[in-house]
Short mmCIF file of C-alpha atoms in Angstrom, two decimals:
data_model
loop_
_atom_site.label_atom_id
_atom_site.label_comp_id
_atom_site.label_asym_id
_atom_site.label_seq_id
_atom_site.Cartn_x
_atom_site.Cartn_y
_atom_site.Cartn_z
CA UNK A 107 167.52 27.76 3.48
CA UNK A 108 165.21 26.52 0.74
CA UNK A 109 166.69 26.69 -2.73
CA UNK A 110 164.71 28.40 -5.54
CA UNK A 111 164.90 25.26 -7.69
CA UNK A 112 163.17 21.90 -7.85
CA UNK A 113 165.32 18.84 -8.52
CA UNK A 114 163.58 15.76 -9.85
CA UNK A 115 164.04 12.57 -11.83
CA UNK A 116 160.68 13.10 -13.55
CA UNK A 117 160.22 15.71 -16.24
CA UNK A 118 157.11 17.84 -15.68
CA UNK A 119 154.15 17.35 -18.01
CA UNK A 120 154.17 21.02 -19.02
CA UNK A 121 157.77 20.70 -20.21
CA UNK A 122 156.94 17.55 -22.17
CA UNK A 123 154.03 19.40 -23.76
CA UNK A 124 156.23 22.40 -24.59
CA UNK A 125 158.81 20.20 -26.28
CA UNK A 126 156.08 18.44 -28.26
CA UNK A 127 154.38 21.65 -29.47
CA UNK A 128 157.62 23.49 -30.18
CA UNK A 129 157.33 26.25 -27.56
CA UNK A 130 160.32 24.76 -25.71
CA UNK A 131 163.60 23.47 -27.12
CA UNK A 132 166.65 21.66 -25.89
CA UNK A 133 169.95 23.41 -26.57
CA UNK A 134 172.95 21.66 -25.12
CA UNK A 135 172.24 20.93 -21.48
CA UNK A 136 169.26 23.24 -21.05
CA UNK A 137 165.61 23.41 -22.03
CA UNK A 138 164.49 26.92 -22.83
CA UNK A 139 161.56 28.87 -24.20
CA UNK A 140 161.88 29.25 -27.96
CA UNK A 141 160.73 32.87 -28.09
CA UNK A 142 162.18 34.49 -24.97
CA UNK A 143 165.16 32.09 -24.58
CA UNK A 144 164.40 31.94 -20.85
CA UNK A 145 165.78 28.81 -19.19
CA UNK A 146 163.18 26.45 -17.71
CA UNK A 147 165.31 23.37 -16.96
CA UNK A 148 168.89 22.19 -16.67
CA UNK A 149 169.66 18.59 -17.57
CA UNK A 150 172.17 16.63 -15.55
CA UNK A 151 173.43 13.07 -15.63
CA UNK A 152 173.32 12.06 -11.95
CA UNK A 153 176.77 10.82 -11.04
CA UNK A 154 177.41 9.88 -14.67
CA UNK A 155 180.66 10.13 -16.57
CA UNK A 156 179.18 9.19 -19.92
CA UNK A 157 178.82 11.74 -22.64
CA UNK A 158 175.47 11.01 -24.24
CA UNK A 159 172.30 10.15 -22.35
CA UNK A 160 169.78 12.03 -24.45
CA UNK A 161 168.60 8.93 -26.26
CA UNK A 162 167.27 7.71 -22.93
CA UNK A 163 165.60 11.06 -22.40
CA UNK A 164 163.82 10.81 -25.73
CA UNK A 165 162.55 7.34 -24.92
CA UNK A 166 161.39 8.25 -21.41
CA UNK A 167 159.33 11.05 -22.89
CA UNK A 168 157.84 8.69 -25.45
CA UNK A 169 158.62 11.10 -28.24
CA UNK A 170 159.37 9.48 -31.57
CA UNK A 171 160.26 12.89 -32.95
CA UNK A 172 161.41 16.03 -31.25
CA UNK A 173 164.40 18.12 -30.42
CA UNK A 174 165.39 16.14 -27.33
CA UNK A 175 166.00 12.89 -29.14
CA UNK A 176 169.57 12.97 -30.36
CA UNK A 177 170.48 9.37 -29.76
CA UNK A 178 172.62 9.35 -32.91
CA UNK A 179 174.65 12.31 -31.68
CA UNK A 180 177.59 11.70 -29.37
CA UNK A 181 179.27 14.59 -27.57
CA UNK A 182 182.58 14.55 -25.78
CA UNK A 183 181.08 16.84 -23.12
CA UNK A 184 178.51 16.02 -20.47
CA UNK A 185 175.25 17.94 -20.30
CA UNK A 186 176.29 20.02 -17.30
CA UNK A 187 179.51 21.57 -16.08
CA UNK A 188 178.69 20.15 -12.65
CA UNK A 189 179.24 16.55 -13.82
CA UNK A 190 182.36 17.02 -15.92
CA UNK A 191 185.05 17.39 -13.32
CA UNK A 192 188.78 16.97 -13.73
CA UNK A 193 188.64 13.16 -13.71
CA UNK A 194 186.12 13.14 -16.56
CA UNK A 195 188.15 15.72 -18.51
CA UNK A 196 191.21 13.49 -18.08
CA UNK A 197 189.29 10.49 -19.39
CA UNK A 198 188.13 12.43 -22.45
CA UNK A 199 191.65 13.74 -23.03
CA UNK A 200 193.06 10.21 -23.04
CA UNK A 201 190.42 9.17 -25.58
CA UNK A 202 191.42 12.02 -27.89
CA UNK A 203 195.10 11.22 -27.51
CA UNK A 204 194.44 7.58 -28.43
CA UNK A 205 192.46 8.66 -31.50
CA UNK A 206 195.37 10.81 -32.65
CA UNK A 207 197.79 7.95 -32.10
CA UNK A 208 195.59 5.76 -34.32
CA UNK A 209 195.49 8.51 -36.94
CA UNK A 210 199.28 8.63 -36.85
CA UNK A 211 199.42 5.09 -38.24
CA UNK A 212 197.59 6.25 -41.36
CA UNK A 213 199.54 9.49 -41.68
CA UNK A 214 202.80 7.56 -41.63
CA UNK A 215 202.07 6.75 -45.27
CA UNK A 216 202.68 10.38 -46.18
CA UNK A 217 205.46 10.97 -43.62
CA UNK A 218 203.21 13.27 -41.60
CA UNK A 219 203.95 13.46 -37.88
CA UNK A 220 201.50 14.43 -35.15
CA UNK A 221 202.93 16.09 -32.05
CA UNK A 222 201.12 14.51 -29.08
CA UNK A 223 203.73 15.54 -26.53
CA UNK A 224 201.60 18.45 -25.35
CA UNK A 225 198.95 16.01 -24.13
CA UNK A 226 201.37 14.96 -21.37
CA UNK A 227 201.57 18.60 -20.23
CA UNK A 228 197.79 18.86 -20.28
CA UNK A 229 197.46 15.68 -18.20
CA UNK A 230 200.01 17.03 -15.72
CA UNK A 231 197.97 20.22 -15.38
CA UNK A 232 194.86 18.16 -14.61
CA UNK A 233 196.77 16.22 -11.96
CA UNK A 234 197.89 19.51 -10.46
CA UNK A 235 194.30 20.76 -10.36
CA UNK A 236 193.06 17.58 -8.70
CA UNK A 237 195.76 17.84 -6.05
CA UNK A 238 195.03 21.53 -5.52
CA UNK A 239 191.43 20.95 -4.54
CA UNK A 240 192.26 18.18 -2.09
CA UNK A 241 194.45 20.52 -0.04
CA UNK A 242 193.10 21.68 3.31
CA UNK A 243 194.88 25.02 3.58
CA UNK A 244 193.10 27.66 1.52
CA UNK A 245 196.28 29.49 0.53
CA UNK A 246 197.92 26.30 -0.74
CA UNK A 247 194.79 25.30 -2.63
CA UNK A 248 194.57 28.66 -4.36
CA UNK A 249 198.28 28.77 -5.21
CA UNK A 250 198.24 25.30 -6.78
CA UNK A 251 195.00 26.04 -8.61
CA UNK A 252 196.52 29.15 -10.18
CA UNK A 253 199.52 27.10 -11.31
CA UNK A 254 197.14 24.66 -13.00
CA UNK A 255 195.24 27.55 -14.60
CA UNK A 256 198.47 28.87 -16.12
CA UNK A 257 199.07 25.48 -17.72
CA UNK A 258 195.52 25.36 -19.04
CA UNK A 259 196.03 28.81 -20.57
CA UNK A 260 199.14 27.50 -22.29
CA UNK A 261 197.16 24.52 -23.61
CA UNK A 262 194.50 26.87 -24.99
CA UNK A 263 197.10 28.76 -27.03
CA UNK A 264 198.75 25.56 -28.26
CA UNK A 265 195.56 23.81 -29.36
CA UNK A 266 194.09 26.94 -30.91
CA UNK A 267 197.16 27.09 -33.14
CA UNK A 268 196.99 23.36 -33.89
CA UNK A 269 193.29 23.57 -34.76
CA UNK A 270 193.87 26.54 -37.07
CA UNK A 271 196.65 24.73 -38.90
CA UNK A 272 194.61 21.56 -39.37
CA UNK A 273 191.51 23.42 -40.54
CA UNK A 274 193.59 25.38 -43.02
CA UNK A 275 195.00 22.09 -44.33
CA UNK A 276 191.48 20.58 -44.43
CA UNK A 277 192.81 17.83 -42.21
CA UNK A 278 190.95 14.78 -40.90
CA UNK A 279 192.27 15.43 -37.39
CA UNK A 280 191.09 19.04 -37.04
CA UNK A 281 188.13 17.94 -34.95
CA UNK A 282 190.40 16.20 -32.42
CA UNK A 283 192.23 19.45 -31.74
CA UNK A 284 188.99 21.42 -31.55
CA UNK A 285 187.69 19.01 -28.93
CA UNK A 286 190.96 19.19 -27.01
CA UNK A 287 190.71 22.97 -27.09
CA UNK A 288 187.20 22.74 -25.62
CA UNK A 289 188.54 20.62 -22.76
CA UNK A 290 191.33 23.12 -22.06
CA UNK A 291 188.89 26.01 -21.67
CA UNK A 292 186.58 23.83 -19.60
CA UNK A 293 189.37 22.77 -17.24
CA UNK A 294 190.42 26.38 -16.69
CA UNK A 295 186.86 27.55 -16.02
CA UNK A 296 186.25 24.61 -13.69
CA UNK A 297 189.23 25.73 -11.58
CA UNK A 298 187.67 29.16 -11.16
CA UNK A 299 184.35 27.58 -10.23
CA UNK A 300 186.03 25.43 -7.59
CA UNK A 301 187.48 28.68 -6.21
CA UNK A 302 183.94 30.18 -6.31
CA UNK A 303 185.20 32.84 -8.76
CA UNK A 304 181.98 32.77 -10.77
CA UNK A 305 182.50 35.98 -12.75
CA UNK A 306 185.94 34.93 -13.93
CA UNK A 307 184.68 31.47 -14.85
CA UNK A 308 181.89 33.04 -16.89
CA UNK A 309 184.34 35.29 -18.73
CA UNK A 310 186.51 32.31 -19.61
CA UNK A 311 183.50 30.36 -20.90
CA UNK A 312 182.51 33.37 -23.00
CA UNK A 313 186.02 33.72 -24.42
CA UNK A 314 186.16 29.99 -25.11
CA UNK A 315 182.80 30.08 -26.86
CA UNK A 316 183.98 32.79 -29.23
CA UNK A 317 187.20 30.97 -30.04
CA UNK A 318 185.69 27.51 -30.40
CA UNK A 319 182.47 28.35 -32.22
CA UNK A 320 184.21 30.34 -34.97
CA UNK A 321 186.48 27.40 -35.71
CA UNK A 322 183.76 24.76 -35.56
CA UNK A 323 181.80 26.89 -38.03
CA UNK A 324 184.71 26.77 -40.45
CA UNK A 325 185.04 23.03 -39.96
CA UNK A 326 181.32 22.34 -40.48
CA UNK A 327 181.26 24.47 -43.64
CA UNK A 328 184.27 22.52 -44.87
CA UNK A 329 182.50 19.19 -44.31
CA UNK A 330 179.33 20.44 -46.01
CA UNK A 331 181.51 20.84 -49.14
CA UNK A 332 180.80 23.25 -51.95
CA UNK A 333 177.73 21.15 -52.85
CA UNK A 334 175.87 20.02 -49.68
CA UNK A 335 173.20 18.37 -51.84
CA UNK A 336 175.51 15.36 -51.92
CA UNK A 337 174.10 14.44 -48.50
CA UNK A 338 170.60 14.18 -49.98
CA UNK A 339 171.38 11.55 -52.59
CA UNK A 340 168.78 8.77 -52.99
CA UNK A 341 171.20 6.16 -51.65
CA UNK A 342 170.99 7.82 -48.22
CA UNK A 343 167.23 7.40 -47.93
CA UNK A 344 166.49 6.24 -44.39
CA UNK A 345 169.85 7.52 -43.15
CA UNK A 346 169.93 11.22 -43.96
CA UNK A 347 166.87 13.37 -44.48
CA UNK A 348 166.30 17.08 -45.07
CA UNK A 349 165.48 17.60 -41.40
CA UNK A 350 168.96 16.54 -40.29
CA UNK A 351 170.65 18.74 -42.88
CA UNK A 352 168.40 21.65 -41.88
CA UNK A 353 169.41 21.37 -38.23
CA UNK A 354 173.04 21.82 -39.24
CA UNK A 355 172.18 24.88 -41.31
CA UNK A 356 170.08 26.30 -38.47
CA UNK A 357 173.10 26.16 -36.19
CA UNK A 358 174.94 28.27 -38.76
CA UNK A 359 171.92 30.53 -39.37
CA UNK A 360 168.91 30.20 -37.01
CA UNK A 361 166.62 32.05 -39.46
CA UNK A 362 166.64 29.15 -41.94
CA UNK A 363 163.88 26.54 -42.14
CA UNK A 364 163.51 23.36 -44.19
CA UNK A 365 162.00 25.20 -47.16
CA UNK A 366 164.89 27.66 -47.23
CA UNK A 367 167.46 24.87 -47.06
CA UNK A 368 165.73 22.94 -49.81
CA UNK A 369 165.66 26.04 -52.01
CA UNK A 370 169.40 26.42 -51.42
CA UNK A 371 169.92 22.87 -52.71
CA UNK A 372 167.65 22.93 -55.78
CA UNK A 373 170.35 23.90 -58.25
CA UNK A 374 172.95 21.89 -56.32
CA UNK A 375 170.94 18.70 -56.82
CA UNK A 376 170.72 19.41 -60.53
CA UNK A 377 174.45 20.14 -60.85
CA UNK A 378 175.35 17.03 -58.85
CA UNK A 379 173.27 14.80 -61.11
CA UNK A 380 174.69 16.48 -64.21
CA UNK A 381 178.36 16.11 -63.24
CA UNK A 382 179.06 14.01 -60.11
CA UNK A 383 182.78 13.86 -60.88
CA UNK A 384 183.12 17.60 -60.30
CA UNK A 385 182.20 17.12 -56.64
CA UNK A 386 184.59 14.17 -56.30
CA UNK A 387 187.45 16.22 -57.70
CA UNK A 388 186.83 19.03 -55.19
CA UNK A 389 186.19 16.93 -52.09
CA UNK A 390 188.13 18.23 -49.06
CA UNK A 391 190.80 16.03 -47.51
CA UNK A 392 188.83 16.22 -44.25
CA UNK A 393 186.41 13.74 -45.84
CA UNK A 394 188.69 11.89 -48.25
CA UNK A 395 192.43 12.19 -48.71
CA UNK A 396 193.64 10.07 -51.60
CA UNK A 397 197.21 10.15 -50.27
CA UNK A 398 196.02 8.46 -47.07
CA UNK A 399 192.73 6.73 -47.88
CA UNK A 400 193.65 5.23 -51.23
CA UNK A 401 196.94 3.61 -50.22
CA UNK A 402 197.28 0.16 -51.72
CA UNK A 403 194.42 0.61 -54.18
CA UNK A 404 194.81 0.27 -57.94
CA UNK A 405 194.81 3.57 -59.79
CA UNK A 406 192.03 2.42 -62.08
CA UNK A 407 189.65 1.50 -59.24
CA UNK A 408 186.68 3.83 -58.73
CA UNK A 409 186.87 5.55 -55.29
CA UNK A 410 183.34 7.02 -55.48
CA UNK A 411 181.57 4.15 -53.63
CA UNK A 412 183.97 4.43 -50.70
CA UNK A 413 183.77 8.22 -50.66
CA UNK A 414 179.97 8.23 -50.66
CA UNK A 415 179.94 5.55 -47.95
CA UNK A 416 181.75 8.01 -45.67
CA UNK A 417 179.13 10.74 -45.92
CA UNK A 418 176.67 9.46 -43.27
CA UNK A 419 179.54 9.28 -40.79
CA UNK A 420 180.72 12.73 -41.85
CA UNK A 421 177.27 14.13 -41.12
CA UNK A 422 177.43 12.53 -37.68
CA UNK A 423 180.77 14.26 -37.09
CA UNK A 424 179.16 17.62 -37.88
CA UNK A 425 176.25 16.87 -35.56
CA UNK A 426 178.63 15.81 -32.81
CA UNK A 427 180.76 18.94 -33.10
CA UNK A 428 177.64 21.15 -33.02
CA UNK A 429 176.26 19.27 -30.00
CA UNK A 430 179.59 19.63 -28.17
CA UNK A 431 179.65 23.34 -28.92
CA UNK A 432 176.08 23.79 -27.67
CA UNK A 433 176.85 21.95 -24.46
CA UNK A 434 179.95 24.08 -23.90
CA UNK A 435 177.95 27.25 -24.46
CA UNK A 436 175.14 26.05 -22.19
CA UNK A 437 177.64 25.81 -19.33
CA UNK A 438 177.54 29.59 -19.25
CA UNK A 439 173.89 29.52 -18.21
CA UNK A 440 174.78 27.28 -15.27
CA UNK A 441 177.36 29.76 -14.06
CA UNK A 442 174.94 32.66 -14.54
CA UNK A 443 172.22 30.76 -12.67
CA UNK A 444 174.53 30.00 -9.75
CA UNK A 445 175.13 33.72 -9.31
CA UNK A 446 171.55 34.81 -9.97
CA UNK A 447 170.08 32.20 -7.61
CA UNK A 448 172.78 32.97 -5.03
CA UNK A 449 173.89 29.35 -4.78
CA UNK A 450 177.53 28.44 -4.29
CA UNK A 451 179.08 26.17 -6.91
CA UNK A 452 179.63 23.46 -4.33
CA UNK A 453 175.96 23.62 -3.27
CA UNK A 454 175.00 23.45 -6.95
CA UNK A 455 177.09 20.29 -7.26
CA UNK A 456 175.18 18.69 -4.39
CA UNK A 457 171.71 19.27 -5.85
CA UNK A 458 169.68 16.09 -5.89
CA UNK A 459 166.01 15.17 -5.37
CA UNK A 460 165.36 15.39 -1.63
CA UNK A 461 162.59 12.79 -1.40
CA UNK A 462 162.51 10.92 -4.70
CA UNK A 463 164.09 7.53 -5.09
CA UNK A 464 165.91 7.24 -8.38
CA UNK A 465 163.71 5.11 -10.68
CA UNK A 466 165.23 2.21 -12.56
CA UNK A 467 166.45 3.39 -15.94
CA UNK A 468 166.37 7.09 -15.03
CA UNK A 469 169.44 8.52 -16.72
CA UNK A 470 168.81 12.21 -16.20
CA UNK A 471 168.02 14.64 -13.43
CA UNK A 472 166.14 17.90 -14.02
CA UNK A 473 166.87 21.15 -12.22
CA UNK A 474 163.84 23.41 -12.60
CA UNK A 475 163.91 27.03 -11.33
CA UNK A 476 160.79 28.32 -9.57
CA UNK A 477 160.27 30.59 -12.57
CA UNK A 478 161.98 30.73 -15.98
CA UNK A 479 165.31 32.51 -15.71
CA UNK A 480 166.21 35.37 -18.00
CA UNK A 481 169.93 35.00 -18.57
CA UNK A 482 172.31 36.65 -20.98
CA UNK A 483 171.96 34.71 -24.25
CA UNK A 484 174.97 32.56 -24.97
CA UNK A 485 173.44 29.77 -27.07
#
């Protein structure tokens, strides 16, 4: 049976043109029409376990500007749900656990303890899922998979609570828990996909999107601070421009453009120049926590240079969280496409160019439906 998709290592000229003229856009792991939101291409790292290959995509398209080039943005998630299996989730989970353990060394200064014991339970659930889908008897596979799903559900509740607490405290580790929460929902949905329970997997992605996006929104607004004009200071020329700040605002409100964002910052720029200390005094601990970040410094030293030096990295954190959220939400379109195109998940996993030889340096594969797919908007 011929599949209603084309799989290739070469991006079609009409897609390149659409990206260049703005009629197409990349959102997470898909390329879609800007107006109709119809999906024209899925992006996939062929056999890759790395999280960010879009810089290569930008270069291969020879676009110096454009929505596909996000080489400065790193996401913990792959572009497609088909290439982020349990082994990759486990790798990402270990990375997050290590980052929290490093953060613990700093938090020791204020006698703050981080509970990482739940990561062991999450890892055990992943091991259970891996074992489940290597079983030959269908009834055993399903029973073990459901046990793993129950543990992933428990992890979702735990890390939702942890994320809420850390966001409320304006903590510097809130993003680690938000990312862990994303992995918990992904692992659960992946189990349902392995069982070919597409509708249930889609519902879990939709639930996860609602839970995760609302919290990432709070976190991004926190990092923007009460005066986002601070990111447009002259000292950041060449690092941060209005376009980057606008893209963050457009994720929060797609109706905004650069002019609207600049108008929002007019008075902020004036107030920042008039009284820069007011912003310093109100800075959230998520960016700078004097109890942690100023340990060992003299009380008369000026912290402003170190605080300002953190802002480019803070902007990257916002971009990374938004990119991760978009990739998570784009997984829904994969699940919808599998059902609409009447392809099993395991056949979807096997998609690869039938005649092409992978060119040297090709870091992405493109899955192009025979006609743009109209799917329920999720991103």
